[in-house]
Amino acid sequence: MKKLLITGGAGFIGSHVVRLLVNKYADYSVYNLDALTYAGNLENLDDVKRASNYHFIKGDITDEAFVDELFTSHLFDGIIHLAAESHVDRSIADPLSFVKTNIIGTVNLLNAAKKVWAGNFEGKLFYHVSTDEVYGSLGESGFFLETTSYDPQSPYSASKASSDHFVRAYANTYKLPVVISNCSNNYGPNQFPEKLLPLCIHNIKNNKPLPVYGKGENIRDWLYVLDHARAIDVIFHQGKVGETYNIGGFNEWKNLDIVELLCDVMDRKLNRTQGESRKLITFVKDRAGHDKRYAIDASKLKEELGWEPSLQFEEGLEKTVDWYLSNTNWLEHVTSGQYQSYYSKQYSKYED
Ligand code: NAD
Ligand code: DAU
């Protein structure tokens, strides 16, 4: 039986990874370690919380003594590390919390794995989940390859790049068995409404302005979250130790175009006149240091491990909108309390 630790499993992507692995591998013990920050939500895992192969541990990866004790008492075979501060805008407002969680938290996990595995690495794996933002920003053309030099531009991406470097340094120095993946923008159910698509879904529903940074010309490469979870499963089980895999949707969109498409889908779902929600689009001050374009070349993952996205974007967007419209309790819970003060600090200056 494999004993697997997933960090950040109560978050957006982590909860999909936990669900996939708990349902697919009945003979694994899946431990979800999560500090339940504003972004962590156990409601994301209501459907698997009673599974006999699933266990939740509340804890903070920045707490060195706690992490050390956890690893000593559990002797995990594998770690899939997703816990992180993940929102670029928050990193601009408070870089230090990104340093703590994303860098120090990752090093605590690496140290604990190194200590408890003590050079006996047979059958062990430390899988670090990272982002395409470590590669910086692209111009009009070109793609991020696994060999592209790191050039992070925001405090968030600098902290993720640093954690990637630490993971590789532990592989090189201590021979820790690691694998890293760098993925493009995810969308889908359970994403916290600080990120572009769920924020706009929430605002369209409530007839509130849709804040588009700058002229809406920045480009992102969108992947349905379940396809990311499937890629993580494939890489964890079949990836070559020491390798890096890029994961992406082959699906680039300008921000303004994607928000307009979302408005049209929402108008249809909410029985509004076509074009009505587009009137909510409001151009606001640009994000500081806003990366122009991300685009992943995921052909290594496709050619070596046979993974490719399963959903067309339009289908994934419909599924996402349907999920948010039918999970109103989830949306209400996460947009009450702390969210209100975050939102007014970040956006109220743009409202009438
Ligand atoms: P998220 O913000 O939705 O979830 C992060 C989770 O980590 C939350 O459950 C939170 O409670 C937990 N967490 C935060 N700090 C912690 C700490 N100190 N100790 C323990 N748990 C802690 O993030 P997400 O969007 O699901 O991203 C997950 C991972 O995937 C991150 O590492 C992120 O960098 C990476 N990633 C995200 C995307 C994306 O589009 N969202 C794309 C590529 C890579
Ligand atoms: O590329 C992978 C990354 O994608 C992940 O590593 C990050 O964790 C994840 O948050 C995401 O980062 P982005 O900054 O690209 O995502 P976000 O949803 O914040 O923004 C998407 C684009 O939309 C970006 O160009 C900024 C713009 N935007 C965002 C918000 C929140 C707006 O125009 N208005 C907004 O209100």
CSV table of C-alpha atoms and ligand atoms in Angstrom, one decimal:
chain,number,residue,atom,x,y,z
A,1,MET,CA,0.0,0.0,0.0
A,2,LYS,CA,1.3,3.5,-0.9
A,3,LYS,CA,1.1,6.2,1.7
A,4,LEU,CA,0.8,9.5,-0.1
A,5,LEU,CA,1.0,13.0,1.2
A,6,ILE,CA,-0.8,15.7,-0.8
A,7,THR,CA,-0.2,19.3,0.5
A,8,GLY,CA,-2.7,22.0,-0.3
A,9,GLY,CA,-5.4,19.4,-1.0
A,10,ALA,CA,-8.2,21.6,0.3
A,11,GLY,CA,-7.4,24.3,-2.4
A,12,PHE,CA,-8.6,24.5,-6.0
A,13,ILE,CA,-6.3,22.2,-7.8
A,14,GLY,CA,-5.3,20.1,-4.8
A,15,SER,CA,-8.9,19.1,-4.1
A,16,HIS,CA,-9.3,17.8,-7.7
A,17,VAL,CA,-6.0,15.8,-7.3
A,18,VAL,CA,-7.1,14.4,-4.0
A,19,ARG,CA,-10.5,13.3,-5.4
A,20,LEU,CA,-8.9,11.7,-8.5
A,21,LEU,CA,-6.4,9.7,-6.5
A,22,VAL,CA,-8.8,8.7,-3.6
A,23,ASN,CA,-11.3,7.4,-6.2
A,24,LYS,CA,-8.8,5.8,-8.5
A,25,TYR,CA,-6.4,4.1,-6.1
A,26,ALA,CA,-8.4,2.3,-3.4
A,27,ASP,CA,-5.2,0.7,-2.1
A,28,TYR,CA,-3.4,4.0,-1.4
A,29,SER,CA,-3.7,6.0,1.8
A,30,VAL,CA,-4.1,9.6,0.8
A,31,TYR,CA,-3.2,12.2,3.4
A,32,ASN,CA,-4.3,15.7,2.7
A,33,LEU,CA,-2.2,18.3,4.6
A,34,ASP,CA,-3.6,21.8,4.5
A,35,ALA,CA,-3.5,24.9,6.7
A,36,LEU,CA,-7.0,25.9,5.6
A,37,THR,CA,-6.0,29.5,4.7
A,38,TYR,CA,-8.6,31.7,3.1
A,39,ALA,CA,-8.0,29.6,-0.1
A,40,GLY,CA,-8.5,26.2,1.6
A,41,ASN,CA,-12.0,24.8,1.9
A,42,LEU,CA,-12.9,21.4,3.1
A,43,GLU,CA,-16.3,21.7,1.4
A,44,ASN,CA,-14.3,21.1,-1.8
A,45,LEU,CA,-13.9,17.5,-0.6
A,46,ASP,CA,-17.3,16.7,0.9
A,47,ASP,CA,-17.8,13.8,-1.5
A,48,VAL,CA,-14.6,12.0,-0.5
A,49,LYS,CA,-14.3,12.9,3.2
A,50,ARG,CA,-15.6,9.6,4.4
A,51,ALA,CA,-13.6,7.4,2.0
A,52,SER,CA,-11.6,4.9,4.0
A,53,ASN,CA,-8.4,5.7,2.1
A,54,TYR,CA,-8.6,9.5,2.8
A,55,HIS,CA,-7.3,11.3,5.8
A,56,PHE,CA,-7.2,15.1,6.5
A,57,ILE,CA,-4.5,16.7,8.6
A,58,LYS,CA,-4.7,20.4,9.4
A,59,GLY,CA,-1.2,21.9,9.6
A,60,ASP,CA,1.1,24.5,8.3
A,61,ILE,CA,4.1,23.7,6.1
A,62,THR,CA,6.0,26.7,7.4
A,63,ASP,CA,6.1,25.1,10.9
A,64,GLU,CA,9.3,23.1,10.7
A,65,ALA,CA,8.8,21.1,13.9
A,66,PHE,CA,5.3,20.1,12.9
A,67,VAL,CA,6.4,19.0,9.4
A,68,ASP,CA,9.4,17.1,10.9
A,69,GLU,CA,7.2,15.2,13.3
A,70,LEU,CA,4.5,14.5,10.7
A,71,PHE,CA,7.1,12.8,8.4
A,72,THR,CA,8.7,10.9,11.2
A,73,SER,CA,5.4,9.5,12.4
A,74,HIS,CA,3.9,8.7,8.9
A,75,LEU,CA,6.8,7.6,6.7
A,76,PHE,CA,5.1,8.7,3.4
A,77,ASP,CA,6.2,7.0,0.2
A,78,GLY,CA,5.3,9.9,-2.0
A,79,ILE,CA,4.6,13.6,-1.7
A,80,ILE,CA,2.6,15.7,-4.2
A,81,HIS,CA,3.3,19.3,-3.1
A,82,LEU,CA,0.7,21.9,-4.1
A,83,ALA,CA,0.3,24.0,-0.9
A,84,ALA,CA,1.2,27.6,-1.8
A,85,GLU,CA,0.1,31.2,-1.8
A,86,SER,CA,-1.1,31.3,-5.3
A,87,HIS,CA,-2.5,34.7,-6.2
A,88,VAL,CA,-0.3,37.3,-8.0
A,89,ASP,CA,-2.2,40.3,-6.8
A,90,ARG,CA,-1.8,39.2,-3.2
A,91,SER,CA,1.9,38.7,-3.8
A,92,ILE,CA,2.2,42.3,-4.9
A,93,ALA,CA,0.5,43.5,-1.7
A,94,ASP,CA,2.4,41.1,0.7
A,95,PRO,CA,5.5,39.4,-0.8
A,96,LEU,CA,6.8,38.1,2.5
A,97,SER,CA,3.9,35.6,3.1
A,98,PHE,CA,4.8,34.1,-0.4
A,99,VAL,CA,8.4,33.8,0.7
A,100,LYS,CA,7.3,32.0,3.9
A,101,THR,CA,4.8,29.5,2.4
A,102,ASN,CA,6.3,29.0,-1.1
A,103,ILE,CA,10.0,28.9,-0.3
A,104,ILE,CA,10.4,28.1,3.4
A,105,GLY,CA,7.4,25.8,3.4
A,106,THR,CA,8.9,23.8,0.4
A,107,VAL,CA,12.3,23.6,2.0
A,108,ASN,CA,10.7,22.3,5.3
A,109,LEU,CA,9.1,19.5,3.3
A,110,LEU,CA,12.3,18.7,1.4
A,111,ASN,CA,14.3,18.6,4.6
A,112,ALA,CA,11.7,16.3,6.2
A,113,ALA,CA,11.6,13.9,3.2
A,114,LYS,CA,15.4,13.8,3.0
A,115,LYS,CA,15.7,13.1,6.8
A,116,VAL,CA,13.0,10.4,6.9
A,117,TRP,CA,14.0,8.7,3.7
A,118,ALA,CA,17.7,8.9,4.8
A,119,GLY,CA,19.2,7.9,1.5
A,120,ASN,CA,16.9,4.9,1.0
A,121,PHE,CA,15.1,6.4,-1.9
A,122,GLU,CA,13.8,3.2,-3.6
A,123,GLY,CA,10.1,3.7,-4.5
A,124,LYS,CA,10.0,7.3,-3.1
A,125,LEU,CA,9.1,10.5,-4.9
A,126,PHE,CA,8.9,14.2,-4.1
A,127,TYR,CA,6.6,15.8,-6.7
A,128,HIS,CA,6.7,19.6,-6.8
A,129,VAL,CA,3.7,21.3,-8.5
A,130,SER,CA,4.8,24.6,-10.1
A,131,THR,CA,3.7,27.2,-12.6
A,132,ASP,CA,4.6,28.5,-16.1
A,133,GLU,CA,5.0,31.9,-14.5
A,134,VAL,CA,8.6,31.0,-13.5
A,135,TYR,CA,9.6,31.4,-17.2
A,136,GLY,CA,8.6,35.1,-17.2
A,137,SER,CA,6.6,36.7,-20.0
A,138,LEU,CA,6.5,36.0,-23.7
A,139,GLY,CA,6.2,38.4,-26.6
A,140,GLU,CA,3.9,37.9,-29.6
A,141,SER,CA,5.4,34.6,-30.5
A,142,GLY,CA,7.2,31.5,-29.0
A,143,PHE,CA,6.4,29.0,-26.3
A,144,PHE,CA,7.7,28.0,-22.9
A,145,LEU,CA,9.7,24.8,-23.1
A,146,GLU,CA,11.1,22.8,-20.2
A,147,THR,CA,14.5,24.2,-21.1
A,148,THR,CA,13.4,27.9,-21.1
A,149,SER,CA,15.5,30.0,-18.7
A,150,TYR,CA,13.8,31.1,-15.5
A,151,ASP,CA,12.8,34.8,-15.5
A,152,PRO,CA,10.1,35.4,-12.9
A,153,GLN,CA,8.6,38.8,-12.8
A,154,SER,CA,6.2,39.0,-9.8
A,155,PRO,CA,6.8,38.2,-6.2
A,156,TYR,CA,4.6,35.1,-6.6
A,157,SER,CA,6.5,33.8,-9.6
A,158,ALA,CA,9.9,34.6,-7.9
A,159,SER,CA,8.8,32.6,-4.9
A,160,LYS,CA,7.7,29.6,-7.0
A,161,ALA,CA,10.9,29.9,-9.1
A,162,SER,CA,12.9,29.8,-5.9
A,163,SER,CA,11.1,26.8,-4.6
A,164,ASP,CA,11.7,25.0,-8.0
A,165,HIS,CA,15.4,25.8,-7.6
A,166,PHE,CA,15.5,24.3,-4.1
A,167,VAL,CA,13.8,21.1,-5.3
A,168,ARG,CA,16.4,20.7,-8.1
A,169,ALA,CA,19.2,21.6,-5.6
A,170,TYR,CA,18.0,18.8,-3.3
A,171,ALA,CA,18.0,16.4,-6.2
A,172,ASN,CA,21.5,17.3,-7.2
A,173,THR,CA,23.0,17.6,-3.7
A,174,TYR,CA,21.3,14.9,-1.8
A,175,LYS,CA,20.0,12.7,-4.7
A,176,LEU,CA,16.4,13.2,-3.5
A,177,PRO,CA,14.1,11.7,-6.1
A,178,VAL,CA,12.1,14.6,-7.4
A,179,VAL,CA,9.9,15.5,-10.3
A,180,ILE,CA,8.5,19.0,-11.2
A,181,SER,CA,5.7,20.1,-13.4
A,182,ASN,CA,5.0,23.7,-14.6
A,183,CYS,CA,1.4,24.3,-15.6
A,184,SER,CA,-0.5,27.1,-17.3
A,185,ASN,CA,-3.6,28.9,-16.0
A,186,ASN,CA,-6.2,26.5,-14.6
A,187,TYR,CA,-10.0,27.1,-14.6
A,188,GLY,CA,-12.9,25.0,-13.4
A,189,PRO,CA,-15.0,24.2,-10.4
A,190,ASN,CA,-13.9,25.2,-6.9
A,191,GLN,CA,-11.5,28.0,-7.9
A,192,PHE,CA,-11.5,30.8,-5.4
A,193,PRO,CA,-13.2,34.0,-6.8
A,194,GLU,CA,-10.1,36.1,-6.6
A,195,LYS,CA,-8.9,34.7,-9.9
A,196,LEU,CA,-10.2,36.1,-13.2
A,197,LEU,CA,-12.9,33.6,-14.3
A,198,PRO,CA,-14.6,32.8,-11.0
A,199,LEU,CA,-14.4,36.5,-10.0
A,200,CYS,CA,-16.2,37.5,-13.3
A,201,ILE,CA,-18.8,34.6,-12.9
A,202,HIS,CA,-19.6,35.9,-9.4
A,203,ASN,CA,-19.8,39.5,-10.6
A,204,ILE,CA,-21.9,38.8,-13.7
A,205,LYS,CA,-24.4,36.9,-11.5
A,206,ASN,CA,-24.6,39.9,-9.2
A,207,ASN,CA,-24.6,42.5,-12.0
A,208,LYS,CA,-21.3,44.0,-10.7
A,209,PRO,CA,-18.5,45.5,-12.8
A,210,LEU,CA,-16.0,43.1,-14.3
A,211,PRO,CA,-12.5,44.6,-13.7
A,212,VAL,CA,-10.3,44.0,-16.7
A,213,TYR,CA,-6.7,45.1,-16.1
A,214,GLY,CA,-5.2,47.5,-18.6
A,215,LYS,CA,-6.7,47.1,-22.1
A,216,GLY,CA,-7.4,43.3,-21.6
A,217,GLU,CA,-4.7,42.5,-24.1
A,218,ASN,CA,-2.7,40.1,-21.9
A,219,ILE,CA,-2.7,36.5,-23.0
A,220,ARG,CA,-3.1,33.3,-20.9
A,221,ASP,CA,-3.1,29.6,-21.8
A,222,TRP,CA,-6.1,28.0,-20.1
A,223,LEU,CA,-6.4,24.4,-19.0
A,224,TYR,CA,-9.4,22.7,-17.3
A,225,VAL,CA,-8.4,21.8,-13.8
A,226,LEU,CA,-9.3,18.1,-14.1
A,227,ASP,CA,-6.9,17.8,-17.0
A,228,HIS,CA,-4.2,19.2,-14.8
A,229,ALA,CA,-5.1,16.6,-12.1
A,230,ARG,CA,-4.9,13.9,-14.7
A,231,ALA,CA,-1.5,15.1,-15.8
A,232,ILE,CA,-0.3,15.1,-12.2
A,233,ASP,CA,-1.5,11.5,-11.8
A,234,VAL,CA,0.4,10.5,-15.0
A,235,ILE,CA,3.6,12.3,-14.1
A,236,PHE,CA,3.5,11.0,-10.5
A,237,HIS,CA,3.2,7.4,-11.7
A,238,GLN,CA,5.1,7.4,-15.0
A,239,GLY,CA,7.3,10.5,-15.1
A,240,LYS,CA,11.1,10.1,-15.1
A,241,VAL,CA,12.7,10.9,-11.8
A,242,GLY,CA,14.6,14.2,-12.0
A,243,GLU,CA,12.6,15.5,-15.0
A,244,THR,CA,10.5,18.5,-15.5
A,245,TYR,CA,7.2,18.4,-17.5
A,246,ASN,CA,5.3,21.4,-18.8
A,247,ILE,CA,1.5,21.1,-18.7
A,248,GLY,CA,-0.7,23.4,-20.8
A,249,GLY,CA,-3.9,23.6,-22.7
A,250,PHE,CA,-2.7,24.6,-26.2
A,251,ASN,CA,-5.4,27.2,-25.6
A,252,GLU,CA,-4.4,30.9,-25.6
A,253,TRP,CA,-6.9,33.7,-25.0
A,254,LYS,CA,-6.7,37.4,-24.7
A,255,ASN,CA,-8.2,38.5,-21.3
A,256,LEU,CA,-10.8,40.7,-23.0
A,257,ASP,CA,-11.9,37.9,-25.4
A,258,ILE,CA,-12.2,35.4,-22.6
A,259,VAL,CA,-14.3,37.7,-20.5
A,260,GLU,CA,-16.5,38.6,-23.4
A,261,LEU,CA,-17.1,34.9,-24.2
A,262,LEU,CA,-17.9,34.2,-20.5
A,263,CYS,CA,-20.4,37.1,-20.6
A,264,ASP,CA,-22.1,35.5,-23.6
A,265,VAL,CA,-22.3,32.1,-21.9
A,266,MET,CA,-23.6,33.6,-18.7
A,267,ASP,CA,-26.3,35.6,-20.6
A,268,ARG,CA,-27.5,32.4,-22.2
A,269,LYS,CA,-27.5,30.5,-18.9
A,270,LEU,CA,-29.2,33.3,-17.0
A,271,ASN,CA,-31.7,34.0,-19.8
A,272,ARG,CA,-30.5,37.5,-20.2
A,273,THR,CA,-30.4,39.4,-23.5
A,274,GLN,CA,-27.2,38.6,-25.5
A,275,GLY,CA,-24.7,41.5,-24.9
A,276,GLU,CA,-26.2,42.5,-21.5
A,277,SER,CA,-23.3,41.2,-19.3
A,278,ARG,CA,-20.6,42.7,-21.6
A,279,LYS,CA,-21.8,46.1,-20.5
A,280,LEU,CA,-20.4,45.3,-17.1
A,281,ILE,CA,-16.8,45.1,-18.5
A,282,THR,CA,-14.8,47.9,-16.8
A,283,PHE,CA,-11.2,48.6,-17.8
A,284,VAL,CA,-9.2,49.4,-14.6
A,285,LYS,CA,-5.6,50.2,-13.7
A,286,ASP,CA,-3.2,47.5,-14.9
A,287,ARG,CA,-1.6,45.0,-12.5
A,288,ALA,CA,1.9,46.2,-11.6
A,289,GLY,CA,4.5,44.4,-13.7
A,290,HIS,CA,1.7,42.5,-15.6
A,291,ASP,CA,3.2,39.6,-17.6
A,292,LYS,CA,2.1,40.0,-21.3
A,293,ARG,CA,1.7,36.5,-22.5
A,294,TYR,CA,2.1,32.9,-21.3
A,295,ALA,CA,2.0,29.9,-23.6
A,296,ILE,CA,3.1,26.4,-22.8
A,297,ASP,CA,4.6,23.9,-25.2
A,298,ALA,CA,3.3,20.6,-23.5
A,299,SER,CA,4.6,18.3,-26.3
A,300,LYS,CA,7.1,16.6,-24.1
A,301,LEU,CA,4.3,15.4,-21.8
A,302,LYS,CA,2.3,14.3,-24.8
A,303,GLU,CA,5.1,12.5,-26.6
A,304,GLU,CA,6.7,10.8,-23.6
A,305,LEU,CA,3.7,10.1,-21.3
A,306,GLY,CA,0.7,10.3,-23.7
A,307,TRP,CA,-1.1,13.0,-21.8
A,308,GLU,CA,-3.2,15.6,-23.6
A,309,PRO,CA,-6.1,17.9,-22.6
A,310,SER,CA,-9.4,16.0,-22.8
A,311,LEU,CA,-11.8,18.9,-23.0
A,312,GLN,CA,-12.3,21.6,-25.6
A,313,PHE,CA,-12.3,25.1,-23.9
A,314,GLU,CA,-15.9,26.0,-24.8
A,315,GLU,CA,-17.1,22.7,-23.2
A,316,GLY,CA,-14.9,23.3,-20.1
A,317,LEU,CA,-16.2,26.8,-19.7
A,318,GLU,CA,-19.8,25.6,-19.9
A,319,LYS,CA,-19.1,23.0,-17.3
A,320,THR,CA,-17.4,25.6,-15.1
A,321,VAL,CA,-20.3,28.1,-15.4
A,322,ASP,CA,-22.9,25.3,-14.7
A,323,TRP,CA,-20.9,24.3,-11.6
A,324,TYR,CA,-20.8,27.9,-10.1
A,325,LEU,CA,-24.5,28.5,-10.9
A,326,SER,CA,-25.6,25.3,-9.2
A,327,ASN,CA,-23.2,25.5,-6.2
A,328,THR,CA,-24.5,28.8,-4.9
A,329,ASN,CA,-23.9,27.8,-1.2
A,330,TRP,CA,-20.2,27.2,-2.0
A,331,LEU,CA,-20.0,30.6,-3.6
A,332,GLU,CA,-21.8,32.4,-0.8
A,333,HIS,CA,-19.6,30.8,1.8
A,334,VAL,CA,-16.4,31.8,0.2
A,335,THR,CA,-17.5,35.3,-0.7
A,336,SER,CA,-18.6,36.2,2.8
A,337,GLY,CA,-16.3,37.4,5.6
A,338,GLN,CA,-12.6,37.9,4.7
A,339,TYR,CA,-13.4,38.0,0.9
A,340,GLN,CA,-15.4,41.2,1.3
A,341,SER,CA,-12.4,43.1,2.8
A,342,TYR,CA,-10.0,41.6,0.2
A,343,TYR,CA,-12.4,42.7,-2.6
A,344,SER,CA,-12.9,46.2,-1.4
A,345,LYS,CA,-9.2,46.8,-0.8
A,346,GLN,CA,-8.4,45.4,-4.3
A,347,TYR,CA,-11.3,46.8,-6.3
A,348,SER,CA,-13.7,49.2,-4.6
A,349,LYS,CA,-11.7,52.2,-6.0
A,350,TYR,CA,-13.1,51.2,-9.4
A,351,GLU,CA,-16.7,51.0,-8.4
A,352,ASP,CA,-19.2,53.9,-8.7
B,1,NAD,P1,-5.1,27.6,-4.0
B,1,NAD,O1,-4.7,29.0,-3.5
B,1,NAD,O2,-6.5,27.4,-4.5
B,1,NAD,O3,-4.8,26.5,-2.9
B,1,NAD,C1,-3.7,26.5,-2.1
B,1,NAD,C2,-3.9,25.6,-0.9
B,1,NAD,O4,-2.7,25.6,-0.1
B,1,NAD,C3,-5.1,26.0,0.0
B,1,NAD,O5,-5.9,24.9,0.3
B,1,NAD,C4,-4.4,26.6,1.2
B,1,NAD,O6,-5.1,26.4,2.4
B,1,NAD,C5,-3.1,25.7,1.3
B,1,NAD,N1,-2.0,26.4,2.0
B,1,NAD,C6,-1.6,27.6,1.8
B,1,NAD,N2,-0.6,27.9,2.6
B,1,NAD,C7,-0.3,26.8,3.4
B,1,NAD,C8,0.6,26.4,4.4
B,1,NAD,N3,1.4,27.3,4.9
B,1,NAD,N4,0.5,25.1,4.9
B,1,NAD,C9,-0.4,24.2,4.4
B,1,NAD,N5,-1.3,24.5,3.4
B,1,NAD,C10,-1.3,25.8,2.9
B,1,NAD,O7,-4.0,27.3,-5.1
B,1,NAD,P2,-4.2,26.5,-6.5
B,1,NAD,O8,-4.6,27.4,-7.5
B,1,NAD,O9,-5.0,25.3,-6.2
B,1,NAD,O10,-2.7,26.1,-6.8
B,1,NAD,C11,-2.1,24.9,-6.2
B,1,NAD,C12,-0.7,24.8,-6.7
B,1,NAD,O11,-0.6,24.8,-8.1
B,1,NAD,C13,0.2,26.0,-6.2
B,1,NAD,O12,1.5,25.5,-5.9
B,1,NAD,C14,0.3,26.8,-7.5
B,1,NAD,O13,1.5,27.6,-7.5
B,1,NAD,C15,0.2,25.8,-8.6
B,1,NAD,N6,-0.3,26.2,-9.9
B,1,NAD,C16,-1.6,26.8,-9.9
B,1,NAD,C17,-2.1,27.2,-11.2
B,1,NAD,C18,-3.4,27.9,-11.3
B,1,NAD,O14,-3.8,28.3,-12.4
B,1,NAD,N7,-4.2,28.0,-10.2
B,1,NAD,C19,-1.4,26.9,-12.3
B,1,NAD,C20,-0.1,26.3,-12.2
B,1,NAD,C21,0.4,26.0,-11.0
B,2,DAU,O1,-0.1,30.7,-15.2
B,2,DAU,C1,-0.3,30.0,-14.1
B,2,DAU,C2,-0.8,30.9,-13.0
B,2,DAU,O2,-2.1,31.3,-13.3
B,2,DAU,C3,-0.8,30.3,-11.6
B,2,DAU,O3,0.5,29.9,-11.2
B,2,DAU,C4,-1.4,31.2,-10.6
B,2,DAU,O4,-1.5,30.5,-9.3
B,2,DAU,C5,-2.8,31.6,-11.0
B,2,DAU,O5,-3.3,32.5,-10.1
B,2,DAU,C6,-2.7,32.2,-12.4
B,2,DAU,O6,-2.1,33.5,-12.4
B,2,DAU,P1,-2.7,34.7,-13.3
B,2,DAU,O7,-2.1,35.9,-12.6
B,2,DAU,O8,-2.5,34.5,-14.7
B,2,DAU,O9,-4.3,34.5,-12.9
B,2,DAU,P2,-5.4,35.6,-12.6
B,2,DAU,O10,-6.7,34.8,-12.7
B,2,DAU,O11,-5.1,36.4,-11.4
B,2,DAU,O12,-5.4,36.5,-13.8
B,2,DAU,C7,-5.5,36.1,-15.2
B,2,DAU,C8,-5.4,37.2,-16.1
B,2,DAU,O13,-6.5,38.1,-15.9
B,2,DAU,C9,-4.1,38.1,-15.8
B,2,DAU,O14,-3.6,38.6,-17.0
B,2,DAU,C10,-4.6,39.2,-15.0
B,2,DAU,C11,-6.1,39.4,-15.5
B,2,DAU,N1,-7.0,39.9,-14.4
B,2,DAU,C12,-7.1,39.2,-13.3
B,2,DAU,C13,-8.0,39.6,-12.3
B,2,DAU,C14,-8.0,38.9,-11.0
B,2,DAU,C15,-7.9,41.0,-14.7
B,2,DAU,O15,-7.8,41.5,-15.8
B,2,DAU,N2,-8.7,41.4,-13.7
B,2,DAU,C16,-8.8,40.8,-12.5
B,2,DAU,O16,-9.6,41.2,-11.7
